[in-house]
C-alpha positions as MATLAB code, in Angstrom:
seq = 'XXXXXXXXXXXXXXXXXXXXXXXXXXXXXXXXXXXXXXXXXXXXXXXXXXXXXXXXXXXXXXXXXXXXXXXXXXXXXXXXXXXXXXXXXXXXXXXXXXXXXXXXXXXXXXXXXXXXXXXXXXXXXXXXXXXXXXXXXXXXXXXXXXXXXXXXXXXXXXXXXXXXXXXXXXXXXXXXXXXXXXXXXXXXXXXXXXXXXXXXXXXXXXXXXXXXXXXXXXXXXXXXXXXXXXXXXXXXXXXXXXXXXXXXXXXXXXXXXXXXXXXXXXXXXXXXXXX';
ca = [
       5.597   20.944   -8.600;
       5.513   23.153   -5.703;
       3.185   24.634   -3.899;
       3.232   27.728   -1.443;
       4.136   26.506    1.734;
       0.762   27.748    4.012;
      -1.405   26.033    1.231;
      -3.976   23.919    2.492;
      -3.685   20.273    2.056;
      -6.733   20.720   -0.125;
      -4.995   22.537   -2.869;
      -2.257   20.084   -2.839;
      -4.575   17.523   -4.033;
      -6.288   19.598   -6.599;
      -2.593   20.183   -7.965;
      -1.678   16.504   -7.933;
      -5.349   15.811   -9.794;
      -4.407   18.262  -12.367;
      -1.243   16.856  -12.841;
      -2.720   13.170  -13.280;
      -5.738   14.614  -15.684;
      -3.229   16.687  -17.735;
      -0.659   13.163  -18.138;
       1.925   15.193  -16.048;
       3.994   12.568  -14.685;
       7.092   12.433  -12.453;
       9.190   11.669  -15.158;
       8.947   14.977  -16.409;
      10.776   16.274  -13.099;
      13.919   13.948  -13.279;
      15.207   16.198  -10.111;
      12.656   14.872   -8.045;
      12.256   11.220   -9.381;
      13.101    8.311  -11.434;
      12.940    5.126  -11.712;
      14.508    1.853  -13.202;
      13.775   -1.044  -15.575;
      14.170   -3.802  -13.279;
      11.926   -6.923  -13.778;
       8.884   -6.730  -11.038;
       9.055   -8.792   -8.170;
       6.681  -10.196   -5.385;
       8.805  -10.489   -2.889;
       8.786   -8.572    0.776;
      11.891   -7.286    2.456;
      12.818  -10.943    3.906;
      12.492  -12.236    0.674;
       9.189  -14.168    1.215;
       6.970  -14.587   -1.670;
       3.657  -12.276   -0.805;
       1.772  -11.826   -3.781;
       2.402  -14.298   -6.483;
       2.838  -13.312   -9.848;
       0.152  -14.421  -12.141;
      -0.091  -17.640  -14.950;
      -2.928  -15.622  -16.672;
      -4.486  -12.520  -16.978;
      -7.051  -11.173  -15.365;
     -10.477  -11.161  -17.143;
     -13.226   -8.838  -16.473;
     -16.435  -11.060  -16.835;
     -18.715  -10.611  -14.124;
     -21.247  -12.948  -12.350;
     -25.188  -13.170  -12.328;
     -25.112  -13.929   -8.586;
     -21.702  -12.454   -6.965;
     -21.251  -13.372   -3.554;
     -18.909  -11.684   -0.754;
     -16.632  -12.583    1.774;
     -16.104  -10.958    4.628;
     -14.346  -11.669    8.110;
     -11.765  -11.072   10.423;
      -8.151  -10.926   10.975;
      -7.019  -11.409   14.728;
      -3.575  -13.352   16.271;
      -3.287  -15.354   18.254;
      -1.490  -13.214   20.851;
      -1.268   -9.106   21.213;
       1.845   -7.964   19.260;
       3.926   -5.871   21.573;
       5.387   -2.444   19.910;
       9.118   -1.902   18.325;
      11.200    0.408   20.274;
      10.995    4.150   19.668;
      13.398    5.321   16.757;
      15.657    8.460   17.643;
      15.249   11.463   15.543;
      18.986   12.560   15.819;
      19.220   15.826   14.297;
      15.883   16.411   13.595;
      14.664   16.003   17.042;
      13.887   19.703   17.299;
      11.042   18.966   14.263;
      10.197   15.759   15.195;
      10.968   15.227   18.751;
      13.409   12.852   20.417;
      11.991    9.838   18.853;
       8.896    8.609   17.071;
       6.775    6.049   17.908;
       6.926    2.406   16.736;
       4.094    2.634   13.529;
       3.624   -0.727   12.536;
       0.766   -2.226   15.119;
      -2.592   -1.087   15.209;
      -5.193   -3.491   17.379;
      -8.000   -3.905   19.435;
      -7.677   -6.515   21.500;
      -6.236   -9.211   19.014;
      -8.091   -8.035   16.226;
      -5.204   -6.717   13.916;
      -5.892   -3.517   11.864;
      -3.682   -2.623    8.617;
      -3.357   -5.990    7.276;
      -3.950   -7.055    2.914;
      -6.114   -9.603    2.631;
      -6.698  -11.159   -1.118;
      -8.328  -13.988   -3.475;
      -5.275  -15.831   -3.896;
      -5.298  -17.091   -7.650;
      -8.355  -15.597   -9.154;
      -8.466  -14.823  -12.917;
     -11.870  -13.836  -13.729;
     -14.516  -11.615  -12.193;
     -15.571   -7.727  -11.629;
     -14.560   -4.394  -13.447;
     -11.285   -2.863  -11.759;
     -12.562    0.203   -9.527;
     -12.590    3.515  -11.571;
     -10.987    5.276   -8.696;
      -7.259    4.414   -9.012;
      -5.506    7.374   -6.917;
      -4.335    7.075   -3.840;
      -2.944    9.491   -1.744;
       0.659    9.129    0.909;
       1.281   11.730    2.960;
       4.621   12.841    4.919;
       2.790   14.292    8.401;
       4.218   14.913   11.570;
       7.459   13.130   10.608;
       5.660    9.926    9.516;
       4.209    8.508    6.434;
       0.342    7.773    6.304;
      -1.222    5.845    5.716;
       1.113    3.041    7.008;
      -0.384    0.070    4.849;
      -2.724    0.788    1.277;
      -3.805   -1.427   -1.790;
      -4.422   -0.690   -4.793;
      -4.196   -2.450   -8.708;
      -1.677   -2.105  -11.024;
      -2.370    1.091  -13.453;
      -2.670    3.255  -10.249;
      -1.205    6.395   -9.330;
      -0.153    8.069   -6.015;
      -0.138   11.798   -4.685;
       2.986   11.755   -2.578;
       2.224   15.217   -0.201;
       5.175   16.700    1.914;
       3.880   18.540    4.655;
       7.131   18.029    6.909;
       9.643   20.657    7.043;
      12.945   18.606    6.157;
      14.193   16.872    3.474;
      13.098   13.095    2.398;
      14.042   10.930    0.055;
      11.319    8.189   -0.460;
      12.461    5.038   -2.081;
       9.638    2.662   -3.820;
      11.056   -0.844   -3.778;
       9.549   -4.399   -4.587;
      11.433   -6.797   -2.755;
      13.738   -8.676   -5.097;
      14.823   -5.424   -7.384;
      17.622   -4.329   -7.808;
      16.302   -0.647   -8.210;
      13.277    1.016   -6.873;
      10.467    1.885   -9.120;
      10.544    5.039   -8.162;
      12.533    7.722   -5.600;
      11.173   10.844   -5.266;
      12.469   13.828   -3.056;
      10.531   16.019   -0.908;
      11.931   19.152    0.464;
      11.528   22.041    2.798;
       8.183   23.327    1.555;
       4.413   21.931    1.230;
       5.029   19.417   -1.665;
       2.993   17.282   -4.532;
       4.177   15.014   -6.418;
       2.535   12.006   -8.446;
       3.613    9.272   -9.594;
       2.302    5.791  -11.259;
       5.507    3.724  -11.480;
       5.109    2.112   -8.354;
       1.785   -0.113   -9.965;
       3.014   -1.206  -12.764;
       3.187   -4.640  -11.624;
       2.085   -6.537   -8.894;
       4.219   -6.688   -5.996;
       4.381   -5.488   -2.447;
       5.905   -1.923   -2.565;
       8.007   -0.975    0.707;
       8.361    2.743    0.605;
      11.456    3.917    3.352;
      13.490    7.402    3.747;
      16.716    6.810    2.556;
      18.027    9.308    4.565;
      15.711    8.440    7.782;
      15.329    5.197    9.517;
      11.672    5.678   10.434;
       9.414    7.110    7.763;
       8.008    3.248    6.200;
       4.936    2.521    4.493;
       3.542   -0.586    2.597;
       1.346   -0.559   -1.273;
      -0.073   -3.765   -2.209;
      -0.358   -4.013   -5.764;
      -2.814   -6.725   -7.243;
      -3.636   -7.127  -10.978;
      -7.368   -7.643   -9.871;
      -9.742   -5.862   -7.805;
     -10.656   -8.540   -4.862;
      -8.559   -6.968   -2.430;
      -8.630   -5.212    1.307;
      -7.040   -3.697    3.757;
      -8.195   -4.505    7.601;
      -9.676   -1.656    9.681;
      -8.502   -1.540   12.692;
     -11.262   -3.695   14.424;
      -9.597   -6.602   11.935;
     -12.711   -6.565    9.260;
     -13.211   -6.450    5.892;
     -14.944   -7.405    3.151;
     -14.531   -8.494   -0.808;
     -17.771   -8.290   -2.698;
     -18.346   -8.949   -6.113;
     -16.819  -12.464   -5.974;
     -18.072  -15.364   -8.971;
     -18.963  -18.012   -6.785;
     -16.524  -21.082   -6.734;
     -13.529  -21.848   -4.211;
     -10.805  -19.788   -3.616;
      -8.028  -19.438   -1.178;
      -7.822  -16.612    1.145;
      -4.693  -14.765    1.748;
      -3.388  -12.384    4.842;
      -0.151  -10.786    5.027;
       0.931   -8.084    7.746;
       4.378   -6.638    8.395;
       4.704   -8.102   11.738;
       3.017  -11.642   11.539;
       3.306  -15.185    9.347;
       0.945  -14.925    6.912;
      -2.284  -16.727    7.145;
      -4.335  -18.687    4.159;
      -8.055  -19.867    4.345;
     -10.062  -21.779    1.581;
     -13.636  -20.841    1.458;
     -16.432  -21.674   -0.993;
     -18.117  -18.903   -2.125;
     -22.032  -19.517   -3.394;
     -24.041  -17.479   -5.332;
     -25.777  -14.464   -3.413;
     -24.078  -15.569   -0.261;
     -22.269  -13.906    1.958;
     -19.079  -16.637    2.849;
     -17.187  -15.862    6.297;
     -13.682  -16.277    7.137;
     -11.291  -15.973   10.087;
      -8.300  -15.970   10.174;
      -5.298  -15.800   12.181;
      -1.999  -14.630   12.545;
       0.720  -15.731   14.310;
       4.446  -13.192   15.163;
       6.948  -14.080   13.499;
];
């Protein structure tokens, strides 16, 4: 669906809700998407496994006495920034080059980075918010990194004026779970084939070599993305032991155990080294 160009980015979102709330899907516009019905994978771009696949489902059965686990990610050195990427011909719109994207810290702290309870199969009610949004801004997709679980959906927004051609692909398949093209004009368009697994879900411009952005998908909710001082938290958590995973786009990824106790509030730190 399209909206009239000088619409605020406000009414784009109302438009995408609707959509969602009416079961308006991107299927229904097979000019704009589609998809494929290749088995899910886990994988990221160099073929590393980042979020396993499960041995059991997930079972909602919350605790008497949740406890939370919070922390920091950091490396273990400052990450220096990727070159600029040219804009070729659409340099007048976007300017010679755009900046390298895929960094954001303070100090070592590391912002942008999915941190998970490796391997657990029992605890809280999945969030009722399951929307998120992506926006194409200023020649760049944002936010960079999100996570969300599996049942989601996504308002893709086109604000830039040239044409896109986002690709949603799980490392490992053959076909993306979804493509959907943005044009000339303000755009919405949502779409909930990129959760229906979990997976980590590169999205890239097929025709550009510089729009990139990252979805996490988890089949449980005890999940976070870092802010950019390196923090976050997972609440909620049925006490027991569990192994604490990191993963960011430019680092190894890090692991943790920690022992969670009833009430308590468990701290973790953890760090990352370049790859």
């Amino acid at each position: 669906m399209i909206v009239a160009r000088h619409s605020p980015t406000v009414a784009l979102r109302f438009v995408a809700t609707l959509l969602v709330a009416l079961g308006c899907r991107e299927g229904a516009k097979p000019a704009a998407t589609s998809t494929a019905g290749a088995q899910s994978s886990t994988l990221d771009a160099s073929g590393e496994v980042v979020i396993a696949r499960p041995s059991q489902p997930y079972v909602v059965e919350p605790s008497a006495s949740p406890g939370t686990v919070t922390g920091t990610v950091t490396t273990n050195a400052p990450i220096a920034l990727g070159a600029p990427q040219p804009t070729g011909r659409d340099s007048a719109l976007c300017g010679a080059s755009i900046p390298d994207q895929s960094v954001s810290q303070q100090g070592n702290a590391l912002g942008g980075a999915v941190v998970w309870l490796d391997g657990v199969r029992r605890g809280k009610p999945f969030p009722l918010e399951r929307r998120l949004e992506l926006e194409s801004v200023d020649c760049k997709l944002s936010p960079r990194v999100q996570a969300a679980v599996t049942r989601s959906a996504v308002n893709v927004l086109g604000h830039d004026d040239f044409r896109q051609h986002l690709s949603f692909l799980a490392g490992g398949e053959r076909e993306p779970r979804a493509s959907i093209l943005l044009g000339k004009d303000d755009q919405v368009i949502p779409t909930e084939r990129p959760f229906a697994s979990p997976g980590l879900v590169v999205v890239r411009d097929v025709d550009h070599s510089w729009p990139t952005a990252y979805i996490a998908v988890f089949d449980h909710p005890y999940f976070a993305v870092t802010a950019p001082n390196g923090t976050f938290t997972i609440d909620g958590v049925p006490p027991g032991k569990y192994k604490v995973m990191a993963w960011h786009e430019r680092t190894k990824r890090a692991e943790q155990l920690v022992e969670v106790g009833a009430g308590v509030t468990a701290r973790v730190e953890l760090v990352m080294g370049a790859k």
